[in-house]
Short mmCIF file of C-alpha atoms and ligand atoms in Angstrom, two decimals:
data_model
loop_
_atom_site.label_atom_id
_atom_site.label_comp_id
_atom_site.label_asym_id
_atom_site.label_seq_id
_atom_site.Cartn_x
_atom_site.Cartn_y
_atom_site.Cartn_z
CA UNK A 1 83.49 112.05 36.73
CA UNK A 2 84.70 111.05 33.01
CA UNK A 3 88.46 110.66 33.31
CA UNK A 4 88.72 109.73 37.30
CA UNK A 5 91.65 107.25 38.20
CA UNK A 6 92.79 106.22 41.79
CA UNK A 7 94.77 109.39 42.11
CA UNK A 8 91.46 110.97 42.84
CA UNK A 9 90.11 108.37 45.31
CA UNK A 10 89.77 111.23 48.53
CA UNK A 11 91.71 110.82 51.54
CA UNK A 12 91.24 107.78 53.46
CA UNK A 13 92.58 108.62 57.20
CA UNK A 14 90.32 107.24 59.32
CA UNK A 15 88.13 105.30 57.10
CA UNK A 16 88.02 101.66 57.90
CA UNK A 17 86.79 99.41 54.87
CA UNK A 18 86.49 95.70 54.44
CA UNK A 19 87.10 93.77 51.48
CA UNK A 20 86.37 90.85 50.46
CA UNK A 21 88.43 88.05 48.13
CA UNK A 22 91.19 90.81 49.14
CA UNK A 23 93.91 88.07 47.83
CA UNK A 24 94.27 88.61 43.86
CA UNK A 25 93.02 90.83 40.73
CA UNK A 26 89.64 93.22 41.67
CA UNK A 27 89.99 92.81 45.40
CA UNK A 28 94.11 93.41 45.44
CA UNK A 29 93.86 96.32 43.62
CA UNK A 30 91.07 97.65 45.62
CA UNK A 31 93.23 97.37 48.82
CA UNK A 32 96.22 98.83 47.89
CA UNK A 33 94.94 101.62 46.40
CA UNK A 34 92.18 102.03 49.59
CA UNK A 35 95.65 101.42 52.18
CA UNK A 36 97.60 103.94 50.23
CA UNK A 37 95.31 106.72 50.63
CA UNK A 38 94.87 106.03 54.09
CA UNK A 39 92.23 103.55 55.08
CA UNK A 40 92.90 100.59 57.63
CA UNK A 41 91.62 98.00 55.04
CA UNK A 42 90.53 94.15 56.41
CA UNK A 43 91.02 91.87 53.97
CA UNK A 44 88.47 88.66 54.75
CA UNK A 45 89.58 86.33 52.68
CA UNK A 46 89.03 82.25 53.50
CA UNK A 47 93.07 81.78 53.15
CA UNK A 48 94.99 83.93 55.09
CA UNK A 49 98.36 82.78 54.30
CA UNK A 50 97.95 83.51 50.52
CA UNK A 51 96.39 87.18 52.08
CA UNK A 52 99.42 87.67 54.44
CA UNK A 53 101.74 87.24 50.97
CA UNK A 54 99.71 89.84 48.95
CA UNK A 55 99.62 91.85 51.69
CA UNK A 56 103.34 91.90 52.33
CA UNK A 57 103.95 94.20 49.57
CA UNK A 58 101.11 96.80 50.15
CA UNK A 59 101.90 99.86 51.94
CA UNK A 60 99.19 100.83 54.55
CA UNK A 61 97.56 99.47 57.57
CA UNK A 62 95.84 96.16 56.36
CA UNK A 63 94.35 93.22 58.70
CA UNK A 64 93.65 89.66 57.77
CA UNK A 65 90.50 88.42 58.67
CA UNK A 66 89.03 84.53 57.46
CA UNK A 67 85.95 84.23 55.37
CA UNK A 68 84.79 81.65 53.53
CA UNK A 69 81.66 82.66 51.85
CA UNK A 70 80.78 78.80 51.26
CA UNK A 71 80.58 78.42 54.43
CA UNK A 72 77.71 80.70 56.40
CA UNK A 73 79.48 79.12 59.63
CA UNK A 74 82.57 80.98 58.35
CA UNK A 75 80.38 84.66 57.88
CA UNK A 76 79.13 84.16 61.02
CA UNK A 77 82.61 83.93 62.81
CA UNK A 78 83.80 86.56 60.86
CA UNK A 79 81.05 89.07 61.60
CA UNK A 80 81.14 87.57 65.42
CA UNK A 81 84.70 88.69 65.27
CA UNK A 82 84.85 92.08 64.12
CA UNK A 83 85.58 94.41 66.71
CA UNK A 84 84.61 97.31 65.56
CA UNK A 85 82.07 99.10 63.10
CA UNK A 86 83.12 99.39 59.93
CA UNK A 87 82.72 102.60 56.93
CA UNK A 88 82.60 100.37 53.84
CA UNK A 89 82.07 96.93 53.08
CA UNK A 90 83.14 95.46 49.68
CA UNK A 91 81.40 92.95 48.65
CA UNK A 92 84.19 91.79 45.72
CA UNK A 93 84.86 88.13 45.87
CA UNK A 94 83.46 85.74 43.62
CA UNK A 95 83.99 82.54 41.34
CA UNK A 96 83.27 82.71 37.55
CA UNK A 97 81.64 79.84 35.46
CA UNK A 98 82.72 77.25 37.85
CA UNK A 99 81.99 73.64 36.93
CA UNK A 100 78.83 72.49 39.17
CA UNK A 101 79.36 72.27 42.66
CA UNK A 102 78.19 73.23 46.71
CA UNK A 103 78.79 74.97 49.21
CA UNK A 104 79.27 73.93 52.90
CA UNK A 105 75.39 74.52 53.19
CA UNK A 106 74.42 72.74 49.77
CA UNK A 107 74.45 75.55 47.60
CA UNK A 108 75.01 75.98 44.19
CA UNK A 109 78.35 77.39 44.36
CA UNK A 110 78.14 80.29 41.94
CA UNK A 111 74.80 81.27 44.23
CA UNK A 112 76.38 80.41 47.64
CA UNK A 113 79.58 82.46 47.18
CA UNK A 114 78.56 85.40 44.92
CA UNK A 115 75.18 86.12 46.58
CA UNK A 116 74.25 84.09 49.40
CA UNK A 117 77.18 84.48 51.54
CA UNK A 118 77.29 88.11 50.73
CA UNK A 119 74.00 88.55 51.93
CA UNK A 120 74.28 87.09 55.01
CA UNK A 121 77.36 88.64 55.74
CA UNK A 122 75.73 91.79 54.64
CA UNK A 123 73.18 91.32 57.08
CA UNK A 124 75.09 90.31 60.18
CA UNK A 125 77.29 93.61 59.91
CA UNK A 126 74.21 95.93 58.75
CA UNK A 127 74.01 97.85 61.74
CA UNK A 128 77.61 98.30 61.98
CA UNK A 129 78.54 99.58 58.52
CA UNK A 130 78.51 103.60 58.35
CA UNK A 131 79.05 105.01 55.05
CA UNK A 132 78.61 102.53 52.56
CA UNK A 133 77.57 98.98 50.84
CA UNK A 134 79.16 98.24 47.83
CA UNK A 135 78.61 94.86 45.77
CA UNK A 136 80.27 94.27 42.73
CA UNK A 137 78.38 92.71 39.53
CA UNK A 138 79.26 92.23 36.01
CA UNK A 139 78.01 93.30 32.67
CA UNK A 140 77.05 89.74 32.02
CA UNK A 141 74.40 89.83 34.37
CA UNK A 142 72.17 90.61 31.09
CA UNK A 143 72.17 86.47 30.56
CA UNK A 144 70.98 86.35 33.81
CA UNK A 145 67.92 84.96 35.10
CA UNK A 146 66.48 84.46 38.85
CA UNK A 147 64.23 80.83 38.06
CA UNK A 148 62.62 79.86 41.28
CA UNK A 149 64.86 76.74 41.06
CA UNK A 150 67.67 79.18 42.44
CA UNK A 151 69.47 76.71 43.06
CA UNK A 152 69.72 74.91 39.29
CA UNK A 153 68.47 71.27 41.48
CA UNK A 154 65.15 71.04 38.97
CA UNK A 155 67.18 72.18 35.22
CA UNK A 156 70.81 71.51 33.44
CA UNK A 157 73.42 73.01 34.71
CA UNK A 158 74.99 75.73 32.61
CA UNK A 159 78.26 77.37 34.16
CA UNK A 160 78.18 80.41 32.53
CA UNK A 161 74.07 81.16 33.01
CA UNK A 162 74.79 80.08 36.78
CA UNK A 163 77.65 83.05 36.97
CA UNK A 164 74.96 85.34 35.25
CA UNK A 165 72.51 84.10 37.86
CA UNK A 166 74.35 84.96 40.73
CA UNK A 167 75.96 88.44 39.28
CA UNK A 168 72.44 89.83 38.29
CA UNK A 169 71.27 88.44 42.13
CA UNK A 170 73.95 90.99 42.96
CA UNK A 171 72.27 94.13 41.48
CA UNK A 172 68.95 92.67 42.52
CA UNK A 173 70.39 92.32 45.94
CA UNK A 174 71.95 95.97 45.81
CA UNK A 175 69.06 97.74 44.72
CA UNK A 176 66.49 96.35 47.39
CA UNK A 177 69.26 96.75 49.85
CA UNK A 178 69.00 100.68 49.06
CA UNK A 179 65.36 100.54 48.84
CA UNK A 180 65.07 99.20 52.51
CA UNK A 181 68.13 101.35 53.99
CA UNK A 182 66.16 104.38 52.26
CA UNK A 183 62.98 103.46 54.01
CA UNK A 184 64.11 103.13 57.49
CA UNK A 185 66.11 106.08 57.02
CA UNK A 186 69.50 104.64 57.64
CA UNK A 187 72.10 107.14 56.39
CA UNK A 188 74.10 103.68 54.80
CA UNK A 189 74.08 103.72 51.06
CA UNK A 190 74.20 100.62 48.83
CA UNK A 191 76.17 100.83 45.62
CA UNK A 192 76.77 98.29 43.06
CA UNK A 193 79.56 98.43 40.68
CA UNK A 194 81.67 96.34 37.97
CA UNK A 195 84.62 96.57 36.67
CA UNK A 196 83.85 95.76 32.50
CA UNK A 197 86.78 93.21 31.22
CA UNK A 198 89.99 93.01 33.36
CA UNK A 199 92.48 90.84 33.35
CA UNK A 200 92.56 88.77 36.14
CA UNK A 201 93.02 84.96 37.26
CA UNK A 202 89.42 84.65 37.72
CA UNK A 203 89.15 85.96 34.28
CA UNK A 204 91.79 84.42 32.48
CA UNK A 205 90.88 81.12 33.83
CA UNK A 206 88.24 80.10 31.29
CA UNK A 207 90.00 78.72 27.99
CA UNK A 208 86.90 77.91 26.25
CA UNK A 209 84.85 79.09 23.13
CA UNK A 210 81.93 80.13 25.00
CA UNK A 211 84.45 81.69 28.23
CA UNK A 212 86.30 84.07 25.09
CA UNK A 213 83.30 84.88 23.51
CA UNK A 214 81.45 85.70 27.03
CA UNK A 215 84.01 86.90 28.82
CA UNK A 216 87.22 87.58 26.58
CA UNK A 217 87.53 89.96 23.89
CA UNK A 218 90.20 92.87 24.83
CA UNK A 219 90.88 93.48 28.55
CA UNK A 220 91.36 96.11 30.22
CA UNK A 221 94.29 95.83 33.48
CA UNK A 222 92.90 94.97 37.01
CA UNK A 223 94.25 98.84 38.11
CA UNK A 224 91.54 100.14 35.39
CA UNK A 225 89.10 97.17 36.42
CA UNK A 226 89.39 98.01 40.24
CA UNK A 227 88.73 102.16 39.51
CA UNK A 228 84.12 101.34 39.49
CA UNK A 229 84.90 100.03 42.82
CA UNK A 230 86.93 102.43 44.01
CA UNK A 231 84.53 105.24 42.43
CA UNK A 232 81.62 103.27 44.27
CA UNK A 233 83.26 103.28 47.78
CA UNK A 234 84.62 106.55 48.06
CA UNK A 235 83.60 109.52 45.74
CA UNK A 236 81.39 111.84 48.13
CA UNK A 237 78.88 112.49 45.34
CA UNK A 238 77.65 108.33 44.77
CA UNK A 239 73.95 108.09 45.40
CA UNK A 240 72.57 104.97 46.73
CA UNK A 241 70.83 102.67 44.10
CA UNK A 242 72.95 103.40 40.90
CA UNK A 243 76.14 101.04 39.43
CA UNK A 244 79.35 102.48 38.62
CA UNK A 245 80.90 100.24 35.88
CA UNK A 246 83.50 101.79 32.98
CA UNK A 247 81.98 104.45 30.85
CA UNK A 248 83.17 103.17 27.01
CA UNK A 249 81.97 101.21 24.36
CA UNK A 250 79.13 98.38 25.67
CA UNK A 251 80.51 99.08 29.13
CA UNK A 252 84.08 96.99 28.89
CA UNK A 253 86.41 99.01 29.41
CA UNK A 254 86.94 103.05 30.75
CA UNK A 255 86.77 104.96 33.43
CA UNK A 256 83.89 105.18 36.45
CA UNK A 257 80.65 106.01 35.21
CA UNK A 258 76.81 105.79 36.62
CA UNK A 259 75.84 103.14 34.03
CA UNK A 260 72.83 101.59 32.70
CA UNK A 261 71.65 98.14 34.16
CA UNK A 262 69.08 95.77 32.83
CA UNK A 263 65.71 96.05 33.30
CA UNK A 264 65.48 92.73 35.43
CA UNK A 265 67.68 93.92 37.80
CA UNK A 266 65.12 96.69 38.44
CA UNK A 267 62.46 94.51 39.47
CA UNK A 268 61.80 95.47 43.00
CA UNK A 269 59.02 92.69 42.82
CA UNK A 270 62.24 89.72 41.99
CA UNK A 271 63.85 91.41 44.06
CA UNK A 272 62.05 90.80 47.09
CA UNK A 273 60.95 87.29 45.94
CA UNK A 274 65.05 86.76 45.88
CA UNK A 275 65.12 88.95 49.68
CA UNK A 276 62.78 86.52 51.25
CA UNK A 277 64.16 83.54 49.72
CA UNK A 278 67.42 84.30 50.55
CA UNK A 279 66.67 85.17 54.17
CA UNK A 280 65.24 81.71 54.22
CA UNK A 281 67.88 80.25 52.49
CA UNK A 282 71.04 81.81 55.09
CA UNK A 283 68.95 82.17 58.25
CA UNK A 284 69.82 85.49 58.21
CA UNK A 285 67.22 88.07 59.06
CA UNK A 286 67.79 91.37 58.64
CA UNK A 287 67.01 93.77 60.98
CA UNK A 288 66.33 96.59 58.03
CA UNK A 289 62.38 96.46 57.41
CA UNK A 290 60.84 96.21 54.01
CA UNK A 291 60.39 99.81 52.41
CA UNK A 292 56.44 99.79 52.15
CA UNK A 293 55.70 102.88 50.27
CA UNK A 294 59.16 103.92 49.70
CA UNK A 295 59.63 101.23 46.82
N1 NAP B 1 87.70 90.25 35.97
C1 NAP B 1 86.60 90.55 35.27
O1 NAP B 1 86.65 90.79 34.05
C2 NAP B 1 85.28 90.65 35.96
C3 NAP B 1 84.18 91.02 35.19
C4 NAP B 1 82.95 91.19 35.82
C5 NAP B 1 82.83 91.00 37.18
N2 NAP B 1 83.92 90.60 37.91
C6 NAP B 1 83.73 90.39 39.36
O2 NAP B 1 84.79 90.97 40.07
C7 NAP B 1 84.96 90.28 41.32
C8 NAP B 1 86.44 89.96 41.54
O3 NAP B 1 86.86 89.06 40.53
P1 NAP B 1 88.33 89.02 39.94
O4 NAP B 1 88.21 89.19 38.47
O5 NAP B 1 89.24 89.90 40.70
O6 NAP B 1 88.67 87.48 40.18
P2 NAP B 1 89.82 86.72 41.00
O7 NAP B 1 91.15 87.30 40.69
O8 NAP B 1 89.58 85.28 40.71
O9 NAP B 1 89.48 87.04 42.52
C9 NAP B 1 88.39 86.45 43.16
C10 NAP B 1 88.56 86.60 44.66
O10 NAP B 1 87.42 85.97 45.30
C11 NAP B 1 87.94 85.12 46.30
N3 NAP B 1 87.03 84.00 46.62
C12 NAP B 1 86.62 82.99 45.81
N4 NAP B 1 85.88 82.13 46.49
C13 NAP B 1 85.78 82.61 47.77
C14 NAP B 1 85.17 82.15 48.96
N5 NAP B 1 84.48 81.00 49.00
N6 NAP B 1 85.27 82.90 50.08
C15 NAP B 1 85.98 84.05 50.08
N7 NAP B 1 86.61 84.52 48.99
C16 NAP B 1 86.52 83.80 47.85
C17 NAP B 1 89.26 84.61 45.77
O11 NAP B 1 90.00 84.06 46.82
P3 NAP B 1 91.20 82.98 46.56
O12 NAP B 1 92.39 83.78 46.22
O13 NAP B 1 91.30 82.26 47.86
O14 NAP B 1 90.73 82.10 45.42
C18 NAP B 1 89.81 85.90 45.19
O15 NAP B 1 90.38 86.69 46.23
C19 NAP B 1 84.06 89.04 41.25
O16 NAP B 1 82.87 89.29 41.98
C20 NAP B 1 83.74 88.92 39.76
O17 NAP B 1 82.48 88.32 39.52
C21 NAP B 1 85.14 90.42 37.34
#
């Protein structure tokens, strides 16, 4: 796959995909290139008026649905309200070292709106997604750890560890997600992906020391940063379980690759510590059964 772009993304006639934080950088790109090769593409983003205006100037068939992911009142309507199954669902919004804060349900916000709300929103549409689950991550979930005290109420905040947190929850999250679709033999695969450095607002918005040194260095454009997600919903050949993320040096920049993830986010036993937690957490149960042998 070394040297794929967006001109290679297969046709999408037919294909419906939704996509979350749809409104600037990852999520924007990911839409116009998924509208312009075909797909109806909802973008569920929690303000449609600023979706509406970056949807005016993408070609395509694009809806605007509202989702707040700090808000599980908010998933729920949105799942309520989907008419229709789905092909791929896009798990792309997110915030990025964040001073502290919560979510509508008391969250910490990084957790509530990169993980949490994802997974509840991932398990209200579970049924009704055919193809494909994809959840984007970050390289920098390497400073990431799940504590127990998920949600940072027992130790010091730290921004940038609470970002990690949440964005190696996200491979944790994508991983068991596979193991349990494997298991009851759904035909749904779960993909994670991430998209190296691009330069985006959520990005760009960090001025500090520690936000350059983390997060800065060289970036590569939002069309580049948008091609692991693209890879990760639509090349036939993705298998479930594996992260697509840009194939140069230390994973920052390049083109869609199968890369290597740390070895925390292979722990199927954190994993379903974070599964059961979470469930309890969102109220959301999903009806996809733990994978028993298959793990
Ligand atoms: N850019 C990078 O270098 C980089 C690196 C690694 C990983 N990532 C990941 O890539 C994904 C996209 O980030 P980006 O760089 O494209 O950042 P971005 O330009 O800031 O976009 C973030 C998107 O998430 C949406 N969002 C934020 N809070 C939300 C909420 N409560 N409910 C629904 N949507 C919400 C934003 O909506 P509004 O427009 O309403 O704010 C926006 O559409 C994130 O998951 C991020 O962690 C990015």
């Amino acid at each position: 796959m070394t040297g794929w772009t967006a001109a290679d993304v297969p046709d999408q006639h037919g294909r419906t995909v939704v996509v979350t934080g749809a409104t600037s950088g990852l999520g924007a790109e990911t839409t116009r290139v998924l509208a312009g090769a075909g797909a109806t593409v909802i973008m569920a983003c929690r303000d449609p008026d600023k979706a509406r205006a970056a949807a005016n100037g993408i070609a395509g068939a694009i809806e605007v649905r509202r989702l707040d992911l700090a808000d599980l009142a908010s998933v729920r309507a949105f799942a309520a309200g989907l008419d229709r199954d789905v092909d791929v669902l896009i798990n792309n919004a997110g915030v990025m070292a964040v001073p502290r804060g919560a979510t509508a349900d008391g969250f910490e916000r990084h957790l509530g709106v990169n993980h949490l709300g994802p997974f509840a929103l991932t398990g209200l549409l579970a049924d009704r997604v055919r193809d494909r689950v994809v959840t984007v991550a970050s390289g920098l979930h390497v400073l990431g750890r799940v504590r127990d005290d998920v949600n940072w109420e027992r130790r010091r905040y730290q921004r940038w560890l609470a970002y990690a947190q949440s964005k190696l929850a996200n491979l944790l999250f994508a991983f068991e997600l596979q193991r349990r679709l494997a298991g009851a033999g759904r035909r749904t695969v779960s993909v994670a992906a991430h998209p190296g450095v691009a330069a985006t607002e959520g990005q760009r918005r960090d001025t500090s020391l520690q936000g350059k040194l983390l997060a800065g260095g060289p970036a590569q454009s939002p069309e580049m940063g948008a091609l692991p997600i693209l890879y990760a919903a639509t090349a036939p050949d993705v298998q479930g379980g594996v992260c697509i993320g840009p194939d140069g040096f230390l994973q920052r920049r390049g083109h869609p690759a199968v890369v290597g993830t740390s070895l925390r986010s292979r722990d199927a036993d954190r994993a379903a510590w974070l599964w059961k937690r979470s469930e309890q957490l969102t109220g959301v149960r999903y009806a996809i059964q733990p994978p028993g042998d298959v793990r």
